[in-house]
Tab-separated table of C-alpha atoms in Angstrom:
chain	number	residue	atom	x	y	z
F	1	MET	CA	221.376	8.298	72.868
F	2	PRO	CA	217.848	7.869	74.242
F	3	THR	CA	216.736	5.676	77.108
F	4	GLY	CA	213.129	5.732	75.962
F	5	GLU	CA	212.453	9.378	76.767
F	6	PRO	CA	213.449	12.422	74.674
F	7	SER	CA	216.692	14.050	75.708
F	8	ALA	CA	216.888	17.563	77.081
F	9	ARG	CA	218.186	18.857	73.775
F	10	THR	CA	214.943	18.097	71.984
F	11	SER	CA	211.305	18.934	72.632
F	12	ARG	CA	208.981	16.037	73.228
F	13	PRO	CA	207.665	14.884	69.854
F	14	TYR	CA	204.015	14.114	69.254
F	15	ILE	CA	203.490	10.348	68.976
F	16	GLY	CA	200.893	8.336	67.084
F	17	GLY	CA	200.709	4.638	66.432
F	18	GLN	CA	198.831	1.587	65.264
F	19	ALA	CA	198.470	-2.054	66.233
F	20	VAL	CA	199.401	-4.621	63.602
F	21	LEU	CA	199.574	-8.418	63.431
F	22	GLU	CA	201.684	-9.466	66.440
F	23	GLY	CA	203.179	-6.009	66.666
F	24	VAL	CA	202.913	-2.243	66.998
F	25	MET	CA	203.791	0.657	64.731
F	26	MET	CA	204.801	4.020	66.219
F	27	ARG	CA	205.429	7.295	64.438
F	28	ALA	CA	206.815	10.667	65.412
F	29	PRO	CA	207.171	13.823	63.283
F	30	THR	CA	210.400	12.607	61.662
F	31	SER	CA	210.539	8.894	62.393
F	32	PHE	CA	208.663	5.648	61.933
F	33	ALA	CA	209.093	2.172	63.416
F	34	VAL	CA	207.176	-1.081	63.479
F	35	VAL	CA	208.159	-3.956	65.767
F	36	VAL	CA	206.744	-7.469	65.353
F	37	ARG	CA	207.113	-10.425	67.702
F	38	ARG	CA	208.054	-13.585	65.805
F	39	ARG	CA	206.980	-17.057	66.917
F	40	ASP	CA	210.450	-17.763	68.349
F	41	GLY	CA	210.160	-14.710	70.609
F	42	SER	CA	212.525	-12.515	68.593
F	43	LEU	CA	211.664	-8.957	67.597
F	44	GLN	CA	211.720	-7.915	63.947
F	45	VAL	CA	212.155	-4.171	63.550
F	46	ARG	CA	211.595	-1.902	60.583
F	47	GLU	CA	212.474	1.750	61.155
F	48	ARG	CA	213.521	4.802	59.236
F	49	ALA	CA	213.671	8.565	59.302
F	50	MET	CA	210.738	10.442	57.784
F	51	VAL	CA	210.135	13.892	56.395
F	52	ASP	CA	208.176	16.190	58.694
F	53	GLY	CA	204.794	16.814	57.063
F	54	ARG	CA	203.991	19.854	59.220
F	55	ARG	CA	205.066	22.409	56.653
F	56	GLY	CA	203.248	25.162	54.823
F	57	VAL	CA	199.614	24.475	54.081
F	58	ALA	CA	199.811	21.068	55.773
F	59	ARG	CA	199.982	22.853	59.146
F	60	TRP	CA	196.752	24.774	58.625
F	61	PRO	CA	193.732	23.747	60.710
F	62	PHE	CA	191.396	21.393	58.830
F	63	VAL	CA	193.978	20.787	56.077
F	64	ARG	CA	196.175	18.940	58.565
F	65	GLY	CA	193.321	16.559	59.362
F	66	VAL	CA	193.018	15.287	55.790
F	67	ALA	CA	196.809	15.039	55.441
F	68	SER	CA	197.046	13.075	58.687
F	69	LEU	CA	194.290	10.655	57.644
F	70	VAL	CA	195.890	9.889	54.273
F	71	GLU	CA	199.328	9.389	55.823
F	72	SER	CA	197.892	7.206	58.584
F	73	LEU	CA	196.306	4.937	56.005
F	74	ARG	CA	199.494	4.767	53.956
F	75	LEU	CA	201.812	4.025	56.855
F	76	GLY	CA	199.245	1.698	58.404
F	77	SER	CA	199.017	-0.288	55.193
F	78	GLU	CA	202.803	-0.665	55.050
F	79	ALA	CA	203.016	-1.677	58.714
F	80	LEU	CA	200.235	-4.258	58.378
F	81	ARG	CA	201.852	-5.812	55.328
F	82	PHE	CA	205.223	-5.928	57.036
F	83	SER	CA	203.673	-7.750	59.980
F	84	ALA	CA	201.846	-10.106	57.623
F	85	ASP	CA	205.144	-10.925	55.914
F	86	GLN	CA	206.598	-11.958	59.281
F	87	MET	CA	203.586	-14.192	59.952
F	88	GLU	CA	204.058	-15.748	56.534
F	89	LYS	CA	207.697	-16.531	57.296
F	90	ASP	CA	206.698	-18.185	60.540
F	91	TRP	CA	204.018	-20.182	58.741
F	92	ILE	CA	206.550	-21.370	56.162
F	93	ALA	CA	208.973	-22.392	58.927
F	94	GLU	CA	206.287	-24.248	60.902
F	95	GLU	CA	204.810	-26.027	57.911
F	96	GLY	CA	208.194	-26.800	56.381
F	97	GLN	CA	207.138	-25.190	53.132
F	98	ASP	CA	209.369	-24.040	50.339
F	99	PRO	CA	209.044	-20.214	50.174
F	100	ALA	CA	208.405	-20.585	46.441
F	101	ALA	CA	205.635	-23.121	46.960
F	102	LYS	CA	201.894	-22.450	47.225
F	103	PRO	CA	202.051	-18.863	45.977
F	104	GLU	CA	198.321	-18.441	46.623
F	105	LYS	CA	199.043	-18.571	50.351
F	106	ARG	CA	201.957	-16.194	50.234
F	107	GLY	CA	201.432	-12.713	51.732
F	108	ALA	CA	199.445	-13.132	54.552
F	109	LYS	CA	197.782	-15.771	56.379
F	110	GLY	CA	196.947	-13.038	58.869
F	111	LEU	CA	195.529	-10.629	56.314
F	112	GLY	CA	193.444	-13.421	54.855
F	113	VAL	CA	191.097	-13.335	57.846
F	114	LEU	CA	190.517	-9.646	57.253
F	115	GLY	CA	189.941	-9.138	53.579
F	116	ALA	CA	190.069	-5.657	52.070
F	117	PHE	CA	187.141	-4.404	54.147
F	118	GLY	CA	188.472	-5.722	57.434
F	119	LEU	CA	192.019	-4.565	56.684
F	120	ALA	CA	190.868	-0.988	56.188
F	121	LEU	CA	188.537	-1.008	59.189
F	122	VAL	CA	191.060	-2.538	61.604
F	123	SER	CA	193.725	-0.145	60.343
F	124	MET	CA	191.498	2.872	60.960
F	125	ALA	CA	190.174	1.594	64.293
F	126	THR	CA	193.602	0.851	65.777
F	127	ALA	CA	195.460	3.869	64.374
F	128	ASP	CA	196.001	6.713	66.830
F	129	ASP	CA	196.425	10.282	65.704
F	130	GLY	CA	199.954	11.560	65.352
F	131	THR	CA	201.709	14.278	63.441
F	132	PRO	CA	201.434	13.949	59.650
F	133	VAL	CA	204.632	12.633	58.152
F	134	GLN	CA	205.804	11.959	54.651
F	135	SER	CA	207.890	9.031	53.572
F	136	SER	CA	211.409	9.630	52.404
F	137	GLY	CA	210.774	6.905	49.867
F	138	GLY	CA	208.089	6.229	47.306
F	139	GLY	CA	205.885	4.006	49.444
F	140	ARG	CA	203.034	1.842	48.297
F	141	LYS	CA	200.169	3.811	46.805
F	142	LEU	CA	197.894	0.892	46.054
F	143	GLY	CA	197.254	0.012	49.689
F	144	THR	CA	196.384	3.609	50.532
F	145	TRP	CA	193.916	3.949	47.679
F	146	LEU	CA	192.378	0.593	48.538
F	147	MET	CA	191.797	1.699	52.112
F	148	LEU	CA	190.338	5.029	50.974
F	149	LEU	CA	188.010	3.195	48.622
F	150	VAL	CA	186.894	0.872	51.403
F	151	ALA	CA	186.421	3.843	53.740
F	152	VAL	CA	184.120	5.536	51.208
F	153	SER	CA	182.195	2.312	50.743
F	154	LEU	CA	181.960	1.815	54.506
F	155	PHE	CA	180.931	5.329	55.533
F	156	VAL	CA	178.885	6.442	52.550
F	157	ALA	CA	177.744	3.804	50.078
F	158	LEU	CA	176.870	0.889	52.394
F	159	PRO	CA	174.955	2.892	55.050
F	160	GLN	CA	173.060	4.852	52.407
F	161	GLY	CA	172.163	1.644	50.605
F	162	ALA	CA	170.935	0.123	53.872
F	163	ALA	CA	168.885	3.232	54.658
F	164	ALA	CA	167.366	3.131	51.156
F	165	GLY	CA	166.419	-0.507	51.717
F	166	VAL	CA	164.666	0.289	55.010
F	167	ASN	CA	162.981	3.292	53.436
F	168	ARG	CA	161.543	1.116	50.698
F	169	LEU	CA	160.767	-1.905	52.894
F	170	LEU	CA	158.806	0.124	55.441
F	171	GLY	CA	157.189	2.368	52.843
F	172	LEU	CA	158.456	5.534	54.517
F	173	ASN	CA	158.723	7.428	51.216
F	174	LEU	CA	161.523	9.628	52.567
F	175	GLU	CA	163.519	11.749	50.138
F	176	VAL	CA	167.211	10.896	50.161
F	177	GLN	CA	168.037	14.489	51.100
F	178	SER	CA	165.601	14.650	54.014
F	179	PRO	CA	166.899	14.922	57.609
F	180	ALA	CA	165.082	11.710	58.577
F	181	PHE	CA	166.752	9.735	55.786
F	182	GLN	CA	170.175	11.080	56.792
F	183	ALA	CA	169.536	10.200	60.445
F	184	ILE	CA	168.743	6.614	59.426
F	185	THR	CA	171.890	6.560	57.299
F	186	GLY	CA	173.977	7.743	60.257
F	187	ALA	CA	172.490	5.085	62.505
F	188	PHE	CA	173.482	2.432	59.976
F	189	LYS	CA	177.025	3.834	59.857
F	190	LEU	CA	177.423	3.245	63.574
F	191	ALA	CA	175.686	-0.122	63.447
F	192	ILE	CA	177.847	-1.380	60.572
F	193	VAL	CA	181.111	-0.332	62.198
F	194	VAL	CA	180.265	-1.548	65.710
F	195	GLY	CA	178.683	-4.769	64.466
F	196	TYR	CA	181.638	-5.675	62.266
F	197	LEU	CA	184.137	-4.895	65.010
F	198	LEU	CA	182.205	-7.110	67.421
F	199	LEU	CA	182.195	-9.879	64.828
F	200	ILE	CA	185.892	-9.838	63.981
F	201	ARG	CA	186.863	-9.511	67.644
F	202	ARG	CA	185.885	-13.189	67.895
F	203	VAL	CA	188.684	-14.113	65.464
F	204	PRO	CA	191.739	-15.089	67.580
F	205	ASP	CA	194.275	-13.264	65.375
F	206	ILE	CA	192.199	-10.070	65.450
F	207	ARG	CA	191.656	-10.239	69.190
F	208	ARG	CA	195.438	-10.332	69.546
F	209	VAL	CA	195.652	-7.228	67.342
F	210	PHE	CA	193.231	-5.566	69.755
F	211	GLN	CA	195.493	-6.602	72.653
F	212	TYR	CA	198.410	-4.920	70.893
F	213	HIS	CA	196.120	-1.912	70.417
F	214	GLY	CA	195.720	-1.815	74.198
F	215	ALA	CA	199.488	-2.121	74.601
F	216	GLU	CA	199.995	0.771	72.205
F	217	HIS	CA	197.606	2.981	74.204
F	218	LYS	CA	199.265	2.090	77.503
F	219	THR	CA	202.702	2.858	76.069
F	220	ILE	CA	201.710	6.222	74.610
F	221	SER	CA	199.940	7.156	77.861
F	222	THR	CA	203.133	6.312	79.787
F	223	TYR	CA	205.134	8.511	77.435
F	224	GLU	CA	202.625	11.370	77.682
F	225	ALA	CA	202.751	11.130	81.498
F	226	ASN	CA	206.526	11.674	81.199
F	227	GLU	CA	207.219	8.404	82.996
F	228	ALA	CA	209.999	5.943	82.249
F	229	LEU	CA	209.106	3.583	79.419
F	230	THR	CA	209.009	0.367	81.413
F	231	VAL	CA	206.607	-2.543	81.452
F	232	GLU	CA	205.755	-1.808	85.097
F	233	ASN	CA	204.692	1.778	84.350
F	234	ALA	CA	202.804	0.867	81.175
F	235	ARG	CA	200.933	-1.978	82.867
F	236	ARG	CA	199.218	0.503	85.209
F	237	LYS	CA	197.794	2.634	82.393
F	238	THR	CA	194.345	2.340	80.871
F	239	THR	CA	193.744	0.831	77.443
F	240	MET	CA	191.548	3.855	76.565
F	241	HIS	CA	192.974	6.888	74.766
F	242	PRO	CA	191.152	10.031	73.570
F	243	ARG	CA	193.060	10.237	70.267
F	244	CYS	CA	192.221	6.677	69.254
F	245	GLY	CA	191.190	5.876	65.713
F	246	THR	CA	188.134	4.082	67.075
F	247	THR	CA	186.929	7.319	68.641
F	248	PHE	CA	187.618	9.034	65.321
F	249	LEU	CA	185.373	6.532	63.508
F	250	VAL	CA	182.534	7.115	65.971
F	251	MET	CA	182.908	10.875	65.704
F	252	VAL	CA	182.987	10.720	61.898
F	253	ALA	CA	179.614	8.968	61.947
F	254	LEU	CA	178.133	11.565	64.297
F	255	VAL	CA	179.599	14.571	62.465
F	256	SER	CA	178.481	13.202	59.093
F	257	ILE	CA	174.883	13.021	60.314
F	258	LEU	CA	174.925	16.728	61.155
F	259	VAL	CA	176.767	17.716	57.976
F	260	PHE	CA	174.566	15.756	55.581
F	261	ILE	CA	171.350	16.827	57.327
F	262	THR	CA	172.482	20.415	56.763
F	263	ILE	CA	173.771	20.151	53.207
F	264	GLY	CA	170.998	17.803	52.130
F	265	GLN	CA	168.547	20.653	52.320
F	266	ALA	CA	170.916	23.135	50.696
F	267	LEU	CA	171.914	21.088	47.645
F	268	PRO	CA	169.820	21.073	44.456
F	269	ARG	CA	166.804	18.804	44.812
F	270	ILE	CA	167.107	15.360	43.237
F	271	HIS	CA	164.010	14.005	41.498
F	272	THR	CA	164.951	11.517	38.795
F	273	GLY	CA	161.812	9.454	39.151
F	274	SER	CA	163.875	6.449	40.273
F	275	ALA	CA	164.789	5.766	43.899
F	276	ILE	CA	167.976	4.021	42.785
F	277	LEU	CA	169.087	6.928	40.623
F	278	ASP	CA	168.198	9.394	43.398
F	279	ASN	CA	170.477	7.516	45.787
F	280	VAL	CA	173.304	7.295	43.268
F	281	ALA	CA	173.043	11.014	42.509
F	282	PHE	CA	173.067	11.993	46.180
F	283	PHE	CA	175.981	9.632	46.830
F	284	LEU	CA	177.975	11.479	44.158
F	285	GLU	CA	176.951	14.816	45.654
F	286	LYS	CA	178.256	13.691	49.046
F	287	LEU	CA	181.737	12.721	47.884
F	288	PRO	CA	183.253	16.249	47.817
F	289	PHE	CA	182.191	16.728	51.440
F	290	LEU	CA	184.052	13.691	52.791
F	291	PRO	CA	187.370	15.557	53.246
F	292	VAL	CA	185.455	18.300	55.059
F	293	ILE	CA	183.949	15.774	57.470
F	294	ALA	CA	187.349	14.176	58.106
F	295	ALA	CA	188.940	17.590	58.680
F	296	VAL	CA	186.223	18.812	61.037
F	297	THR	CA	186.253	15.542	62.985
F	298	PHE	CA	190.045	15.680	63.317
F	299	GLU	CA	189.907	19.167	64.838
F	300	ILE	CA	187.060	18.245	67.187
F	301	GLN	CA	188.916	15.159	68.390
F	302	ARG	CA	192.083	17.197	68.962
F	303	LEU	CA	190.041	19.715	70.966
F	304	PHE	CA	188.372	17.033	73.070
F	305	ALA	CA	191.665	15.197	73.670
F	306	ARG	CA	193.348	18.377	74.864
F	307	TYR	CA	190.672	19.950	77.063
F	308	PHE	CA	188.018	17.338	77.900
F	309	THR	CA	190.036	14.437	79.311
F	310	THR	CA	189.276	15.424	82.917
F	311	GLY	CA	186.301	16.881	84.709
F	312	PRO	CA	182.596	16.702	83.792
F	313	LEU	CA	183.234	17.426	80.100
F	314	ARG	CA	184.912	14.016	79.843
F	315	VAL	CA	181.406	12.708	79.150
F	316	VAL	CA	181.805	13.760	75.485
F	317	LEU	CA	184.517	11.092	75.125
F	318	TRP	CA	182.373	8.252	76.447
F	319	PRO	CA	180.857	7.148	73.104
F	320	GLY	CA	184.347	6.656	71.703
F	321	PHE	CA	185.580	4.955	74.875
F	322	LEU	CA	182.647	2.539	74.794
F	323	VAL	CA	183.554	1.403	71.287
F	324	GLN	CA	187.240	1.292	72.260
F	325	LYS	CA	186.261	-1.454	74.686
F	326	ILE	CA	185.698	-3.536	71.538
F	327	THR	CA	188.924	-2.617	69.756
F	328	THR	CA	191.236	-2.810	72.765
F	329	ALA	CA	191.962	-5.643	75.189
F	330	GLU	CA	194.279	-5.974	78.160
F	331	PRO	CA	197.748	-6.932	76.873
F	332	ASP	CA	200.242	-9.238	78.520
F	333	ASP	CA	203.761	-8.130	79.418
F	334	ALA	CA	205.243	-9.577	76.229
F	335	GLN	CA	202.887	-7.439	74.151
F	336	LEU	CA	203.746	-4.381	76.221
F	337	GLU	CA	207.413	-5.055	75.478
F	338	VAL	CA	206.698	-4.899	71.740
F	339	ALA	CA	204.872	-1.571	72.045
F	340	LEU	CA	207.608	-0.125	74.248
F	341	ALA	CA	210.295	-1.333	71.848
F	342	SER	CA	208.520	0.324	68.935
F	343	LEU	CA	208.290	3.643	70.766
F	344	ARG	CA	211.921	3.499	71.920
F	345	VAL	CA	213.161	2.890	68.382
F	346	THR	CA	210.921	5.677	67.064
F	347	LEU	CA	212.225	8.150	69.622
F	348	PHE	CA	215.804	7.137	68.840
F	349	ARG	CA	215.303	7.759	65.133
F	350	GLN	CA	213.496	11.029	65.926
F	351	GLU	CA	216.627	12.257	67.694
F	352	GLU	CA	219.194	10.844	65.283
F	353	GLY	CA	217.332	11.783	62.093
F	354	GLN	CA	219.097	11.045	58.829
F	355	SER	CA	222.561	11.426	60.376
F	356	SER	CA	223.048	7.783	61.302
F	357	ASP	CA	222.729	4.608	59.294
F	358	VAL	CA	219.167	3.515	58.597
F	359	HIS	CA	218.421	-0.166	59.079
F	360	ASP	CA	215.092	-0.937	57.458
F	361	ASP	CA	214.903	-4.453	58.907
F	362	VAL	CA	216.787	-5.547	62.017
F	363	ALA	CA	216.165	-8.642	64.174
F	364	PHE	CA	216.782	-8.870	67.924
F	365	PRO	CA	216.611	-12.226	69.751
F	366	SER	CA	214.695	-10.664	72.647
F	367	TYR	CA	213.418	-7.416	74.140
F	368	ASP	CA	216.408	-7.284	76.490
F	369	ALA	CA	218.719	-7.639	73.500
F	370	LEU	CA	217.043	-4.681	71.821
F	371	LEU	CA	217.431	-2.571	74.962
F	372	GLY	CA	221.058	-3.616	75.197
F	373	ALA	CA	221.837	-2.678	71.613
F	374	GLU	CA	224.539	-0.050	71.475
F	375	ARG	CA	222.454	2.334	69.422
F	376	LEU	CA	219.741	2.393	72.124
F	377	ARG	CA	222.006	2.803	75.147
F	378	ALA	CA	222.075	6.022	77.065
F	379	ALA	CA	225.158	8.105	76.396
């Protein structure tokens, strides 16, 4: 049984994660766990074994990037909704409401401050790269497709529409496929993402999510340093991490500028006679290239995270780290406990696999109670 570190009989699994409402989700190649702190201080745990997604074509470079992104969105959506359900239960208990009453408020007081756009953006910004996994169950498809739709709107439609507006307002008369137009579009991508993150950081519930994001980074860094998973060790770590989803978002914007500047000149010229139709046509031409951009960005981020974390080349990570200062905040010890608990449960399930009973939802009165649980004791 694990004590928070993998046993000698197994190789160290690759860990990814995500911050959620009052909690943290962690995932390994064959396990998944999300731990949420309830208002009474107890820990609500959802965990299960997963199917390793690193098989066949899914292990190929570039293909694995798209697979990882889709799975991150799917698992992130489930984890966020699980955490929102716990917030709803606390709200019902505090307000003395009948669970059947006021159905319009059911499902997420916490998610209400986000909306579909914010939900997708926070999920992507706080999700850290891990090994692609596949659920052993059906999962919720709707949340994944919603987040993909929002991602397309965020990274393609909205910036291009903003660039078209500037082009028309200033009378630049730039073709939508020109390098200058694509550079303006890329600048709007960064501005939209950074501006929105700065805005929602002012929301108390979201700032707490960003604190849990910092706790998640500190916990994973402790694990990767092969140190004991304790609050004392995690507290000393930085809230920055090279494999952060925030860095991925920044790199996507930068890579997309280069890709669309290149392909814009290579694609058939668009001259419909209408600026609106030209933009719509080029938007549709861009869509098939989005998986390519995600795949290329994934491989670049993996390369940077492996070889550029020390020395002078670390400078290439600074743009992502700067934006991470928005999406992470220094956590308190109670938040570190939640992140550590999530990783410990994930590592336990990684070792045990499908052989032991799976408890989808388990409550522990405290962090110490979770550590003292028989199934998490060292043999």
